[in-house]
XYZ file of C-alpha atoms in Angstrom:
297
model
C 0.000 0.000 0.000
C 1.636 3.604 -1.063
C 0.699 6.785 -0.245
C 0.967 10.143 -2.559
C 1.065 13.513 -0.510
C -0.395 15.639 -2.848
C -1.608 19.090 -1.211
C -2.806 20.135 2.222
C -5.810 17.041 3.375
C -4.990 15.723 -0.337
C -3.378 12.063 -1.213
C -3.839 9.205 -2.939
C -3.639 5.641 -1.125
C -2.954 3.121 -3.790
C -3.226 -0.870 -3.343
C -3.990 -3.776 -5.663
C -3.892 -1.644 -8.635
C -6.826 0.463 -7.246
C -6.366 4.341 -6.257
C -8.301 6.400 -3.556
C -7.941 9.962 -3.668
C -8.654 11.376 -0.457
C -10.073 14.928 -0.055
C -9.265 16.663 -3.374
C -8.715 20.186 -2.944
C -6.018 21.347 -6.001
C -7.029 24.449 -7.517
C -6.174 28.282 -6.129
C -8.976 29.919 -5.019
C -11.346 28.105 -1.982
C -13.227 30.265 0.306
C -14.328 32.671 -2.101
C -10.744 33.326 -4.336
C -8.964 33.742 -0.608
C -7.078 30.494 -0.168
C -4.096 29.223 -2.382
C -1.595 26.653 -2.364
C 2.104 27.158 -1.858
C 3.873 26.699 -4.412
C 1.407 26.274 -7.112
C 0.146 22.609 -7.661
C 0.606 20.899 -11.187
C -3.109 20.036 -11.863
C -3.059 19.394 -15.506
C -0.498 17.104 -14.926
C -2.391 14.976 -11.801
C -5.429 15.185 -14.142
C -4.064 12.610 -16.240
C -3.336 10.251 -13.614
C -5.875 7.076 -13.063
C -8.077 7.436 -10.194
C -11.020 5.042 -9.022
C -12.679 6.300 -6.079
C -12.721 9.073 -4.287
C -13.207 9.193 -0.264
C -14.641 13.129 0.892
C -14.601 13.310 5.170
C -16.624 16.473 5.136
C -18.191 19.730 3.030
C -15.943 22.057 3.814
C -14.049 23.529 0.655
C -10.342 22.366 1.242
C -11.995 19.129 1.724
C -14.780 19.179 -0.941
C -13.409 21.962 -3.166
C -15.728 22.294 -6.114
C -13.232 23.952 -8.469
C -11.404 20.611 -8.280
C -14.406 18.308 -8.629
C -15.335 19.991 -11.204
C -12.758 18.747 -13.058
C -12.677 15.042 -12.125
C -14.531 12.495 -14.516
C -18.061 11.880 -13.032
C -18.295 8.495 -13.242
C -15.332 8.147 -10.708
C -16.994 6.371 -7.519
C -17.019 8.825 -4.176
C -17.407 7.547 -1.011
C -18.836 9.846 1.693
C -20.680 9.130 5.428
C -24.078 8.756 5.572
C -25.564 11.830 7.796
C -29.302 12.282 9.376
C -29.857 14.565 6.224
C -28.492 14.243 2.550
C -26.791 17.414 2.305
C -23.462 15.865 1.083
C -24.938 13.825 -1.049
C -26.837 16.674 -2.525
C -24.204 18.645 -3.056
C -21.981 16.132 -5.282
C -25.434 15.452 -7.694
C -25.270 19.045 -8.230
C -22.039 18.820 -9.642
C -22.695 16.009 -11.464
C -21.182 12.888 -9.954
C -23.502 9.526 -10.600
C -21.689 7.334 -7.945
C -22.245 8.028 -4.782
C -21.781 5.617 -2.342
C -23.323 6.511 1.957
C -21.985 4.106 3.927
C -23.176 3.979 7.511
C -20.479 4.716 10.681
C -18.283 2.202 10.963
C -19.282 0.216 7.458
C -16.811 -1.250 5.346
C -16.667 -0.752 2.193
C -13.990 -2.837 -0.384
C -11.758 -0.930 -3.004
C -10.182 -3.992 -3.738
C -10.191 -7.743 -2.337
C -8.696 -6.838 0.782
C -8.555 -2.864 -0.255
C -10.971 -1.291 2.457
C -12.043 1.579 4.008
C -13.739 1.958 6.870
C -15.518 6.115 7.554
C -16.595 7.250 11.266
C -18.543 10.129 12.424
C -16.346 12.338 14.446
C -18.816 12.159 17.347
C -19.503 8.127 16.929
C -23.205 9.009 16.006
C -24.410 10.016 18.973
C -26.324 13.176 19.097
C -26.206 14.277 22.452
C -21.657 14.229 22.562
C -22.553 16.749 19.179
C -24.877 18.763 20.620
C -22.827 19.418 23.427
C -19.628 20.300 21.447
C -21.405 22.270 19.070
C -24.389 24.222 21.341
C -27.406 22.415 18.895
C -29.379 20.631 21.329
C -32.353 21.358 19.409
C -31.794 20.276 16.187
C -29.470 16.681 17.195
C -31.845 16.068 19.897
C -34.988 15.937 16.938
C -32.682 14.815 13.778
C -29.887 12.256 15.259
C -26.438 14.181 15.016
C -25.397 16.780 12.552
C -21.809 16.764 13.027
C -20.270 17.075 9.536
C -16.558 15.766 10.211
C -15.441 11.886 9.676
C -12.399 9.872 10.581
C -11.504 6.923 8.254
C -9.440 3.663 8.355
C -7.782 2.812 4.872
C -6.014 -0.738 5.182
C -5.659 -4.093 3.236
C -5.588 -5.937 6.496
C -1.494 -5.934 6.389
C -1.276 -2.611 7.126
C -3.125 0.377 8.131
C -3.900 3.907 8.129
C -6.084 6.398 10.298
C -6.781 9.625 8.846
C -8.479 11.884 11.896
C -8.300 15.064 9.297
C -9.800 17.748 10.960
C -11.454 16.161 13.746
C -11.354 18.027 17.398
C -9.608 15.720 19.473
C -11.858 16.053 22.446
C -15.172 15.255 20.404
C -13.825 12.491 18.528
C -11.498 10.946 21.152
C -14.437 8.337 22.273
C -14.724 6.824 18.635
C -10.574 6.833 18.097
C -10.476 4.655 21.595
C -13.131 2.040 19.755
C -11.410 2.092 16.457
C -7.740 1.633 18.344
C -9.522 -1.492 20.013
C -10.401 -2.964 16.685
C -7.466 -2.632 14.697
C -4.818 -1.990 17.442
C -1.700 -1.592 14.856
C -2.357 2.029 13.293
C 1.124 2.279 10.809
C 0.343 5.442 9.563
C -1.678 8.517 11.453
C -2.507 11.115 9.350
C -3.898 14.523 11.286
C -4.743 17.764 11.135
C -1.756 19.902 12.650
C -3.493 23.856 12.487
C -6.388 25.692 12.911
C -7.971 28.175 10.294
C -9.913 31.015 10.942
C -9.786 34.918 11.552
C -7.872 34.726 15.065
C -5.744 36.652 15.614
C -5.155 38.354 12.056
C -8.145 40.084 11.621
C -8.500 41.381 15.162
C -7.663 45.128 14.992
C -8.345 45.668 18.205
C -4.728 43.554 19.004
C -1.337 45.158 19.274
C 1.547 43.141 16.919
C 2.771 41.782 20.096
C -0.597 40.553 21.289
C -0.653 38.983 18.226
C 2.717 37.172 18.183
C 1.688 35.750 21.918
C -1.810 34.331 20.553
C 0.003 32.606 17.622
C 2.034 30.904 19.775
C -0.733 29.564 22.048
C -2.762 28.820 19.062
C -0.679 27.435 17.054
C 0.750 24.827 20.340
C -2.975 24.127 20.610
C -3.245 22.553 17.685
C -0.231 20.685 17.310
C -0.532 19.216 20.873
C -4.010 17.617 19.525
C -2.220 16.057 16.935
C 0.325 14.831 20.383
C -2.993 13.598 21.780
C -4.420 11.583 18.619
C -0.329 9.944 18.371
C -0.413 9.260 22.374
C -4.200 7.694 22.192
C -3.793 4.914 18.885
C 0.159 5.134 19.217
C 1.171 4.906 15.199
C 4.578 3.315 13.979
C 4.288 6.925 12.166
C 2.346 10.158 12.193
C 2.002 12.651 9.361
C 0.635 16.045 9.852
C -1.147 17.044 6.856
C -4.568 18.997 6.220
C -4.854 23.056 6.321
C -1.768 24.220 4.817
C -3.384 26.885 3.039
C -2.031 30.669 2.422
C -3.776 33.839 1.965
C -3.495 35.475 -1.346
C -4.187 39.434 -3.047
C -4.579 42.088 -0.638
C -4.809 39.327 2.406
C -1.325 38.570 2.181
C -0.153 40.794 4.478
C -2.454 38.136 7.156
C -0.107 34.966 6.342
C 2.112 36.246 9.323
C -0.057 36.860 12.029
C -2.462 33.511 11.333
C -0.971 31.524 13.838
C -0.719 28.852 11.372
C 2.240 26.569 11.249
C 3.689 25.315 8.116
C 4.503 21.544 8.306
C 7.962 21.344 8.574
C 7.445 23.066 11.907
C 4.675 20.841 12.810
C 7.654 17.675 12.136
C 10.069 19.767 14.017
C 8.110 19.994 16.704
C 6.797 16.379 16.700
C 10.489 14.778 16.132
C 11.782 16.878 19.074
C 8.666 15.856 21.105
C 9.136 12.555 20.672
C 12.626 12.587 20.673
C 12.717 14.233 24.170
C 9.618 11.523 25.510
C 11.459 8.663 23.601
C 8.211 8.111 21.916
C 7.715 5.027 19.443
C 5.753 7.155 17.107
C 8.375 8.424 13.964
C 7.253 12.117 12.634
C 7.196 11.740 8.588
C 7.080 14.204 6.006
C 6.791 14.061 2.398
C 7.036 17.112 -0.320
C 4.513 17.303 -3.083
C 4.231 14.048 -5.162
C 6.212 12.698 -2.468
C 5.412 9.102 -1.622
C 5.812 6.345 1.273
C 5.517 2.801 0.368
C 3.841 1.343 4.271
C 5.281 -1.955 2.644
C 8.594 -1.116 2.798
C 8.989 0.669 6.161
């Protein structure tokens, strides 16, 4: 089993002569025009490339990105979570696609004769943890949960990958401990690493120094949940990937003050870590088009 690091939450897990691509999200522009890759992703050239399904974990547009979709033959398979409501689905027949497969939390479903995945709602389904994390009583209480992000297994039964993506560690932490009991040897752990949104850039009200200090707790926050995630399933290696992302046009001048770190710092800071705890877990990094063959480790 090999897997491509393509950009940000993007790879491709190949096995058996079958290829997932996981969370495509290659063309400039998300978030209306305001997030780009760094440097600038060959796309004509990845468009020629075979792929056969294609796993989403969640809506959001460095996840989903429709500009990329778009582009992708429709015929291609997608495999996406099954939630209380249709929405995702809904989205992707808009666009187009003809093959969508919902599979329930926890469902496996075969890529190839031992090429699986298995997709998890963040919150393990249960509507109450969700409405607690996220303040919607009302509507998971009536509906069964809403939560939108999904954790997924990827193996061939040989060896094995967990891709938390985006997931906050504290809401998803009770599903992670059931899938750790199932398949105990995780080989590869890919997570999220940063956090996106307005704070502190876009606070005015914030000196430059009060700025530099709330980057620095932000951006520890973040990488210490991708500490947590390592600690709880304990991975031969971990990979942070998912929301590299930079600012472009006149919102360049927030890129410095995000609080966002890029992911060699994220392996800095894991190697030392780990280094300094002597843990097992081995931080990895690969560049774009960069590959690691988990058969050959």
């Amino acid at each position: 089993m090999e897997l491509k690091y393509l950009k940000s939450a993007t790879v491709t897990i190949t096995d058996e002569n079958k290829t997932l691509l996981v969370d495509p999200w290659l063309s400039d522009g998300e978030y209306y025009g305001s997030w780009y890759h760094y440097p600038k992703f060959n796309l004509k050239k990845f468009l020629s490339e075979k792929i056969d399904f294609i796993y989403l974990s969640h809506i959001h547009p460095d996840h989903m990105s429709k500009k990329t979709l778009k582009l992708l033959n429709k015929n291609i398979t997608i495999i996406i979570h099954k939630y209380a409501f249709p929405f995702f689905k809904i989205n992707l027949e808009k666009l187009g696609f003809k093959n969508i497969v919902e599979i329930n939390h926890g469902e496996r479903f075969y890529i190839g004769k031992t090429f699986f995945i298995e997709v998890y709602a963040a919150d393990d389904c249960n509507p109450k943890l969700c409405g607690k994390f996220f303040k919607c009583h009302f509507v998971a209480d009536k509906l069964g949960s809403q939560q939108i992000d999904t954790i997924s297994v990827i193996s061939n039964n040989n060896r094995t990958i967990l891709n938390v993506n985006d997931c906050p560690f504290e809401l998803s932490k009770n599903v992670i401990k059931k899938i750790y009991t199932k398949f105990k040897d995780i080989d590869l752990l890919l997570t999220g690493y940063s956090g996106a949104g307005p704070f502190p850039q876009c606070f005015s009200n914030y000196s430059t120094n009060k700025k530099k200090k709330l980057m620095k707790i932000k951006k520890e926050k973040f990488l210490n949940q991708a500490v947590s995630y390592s600690k709880l399933v304990k991975p031969k290696y971990l990979m942070p990937f998912a929301g590299t992302y930079f600012l472009s046009s006149n919102l360049y001048k927030y890129n410095k003050y995000r609080g966002v770190p890029t992911r060699f710092e994220a392996y800095n800071y894991f190697k030392k870590l780990f280094k300094k705890e002597k843990f097992l877990c081995k931080p990895l990094i690969l560049k774009s088009n960069g590959t690691f063959n988990l058969k050959n480790y």
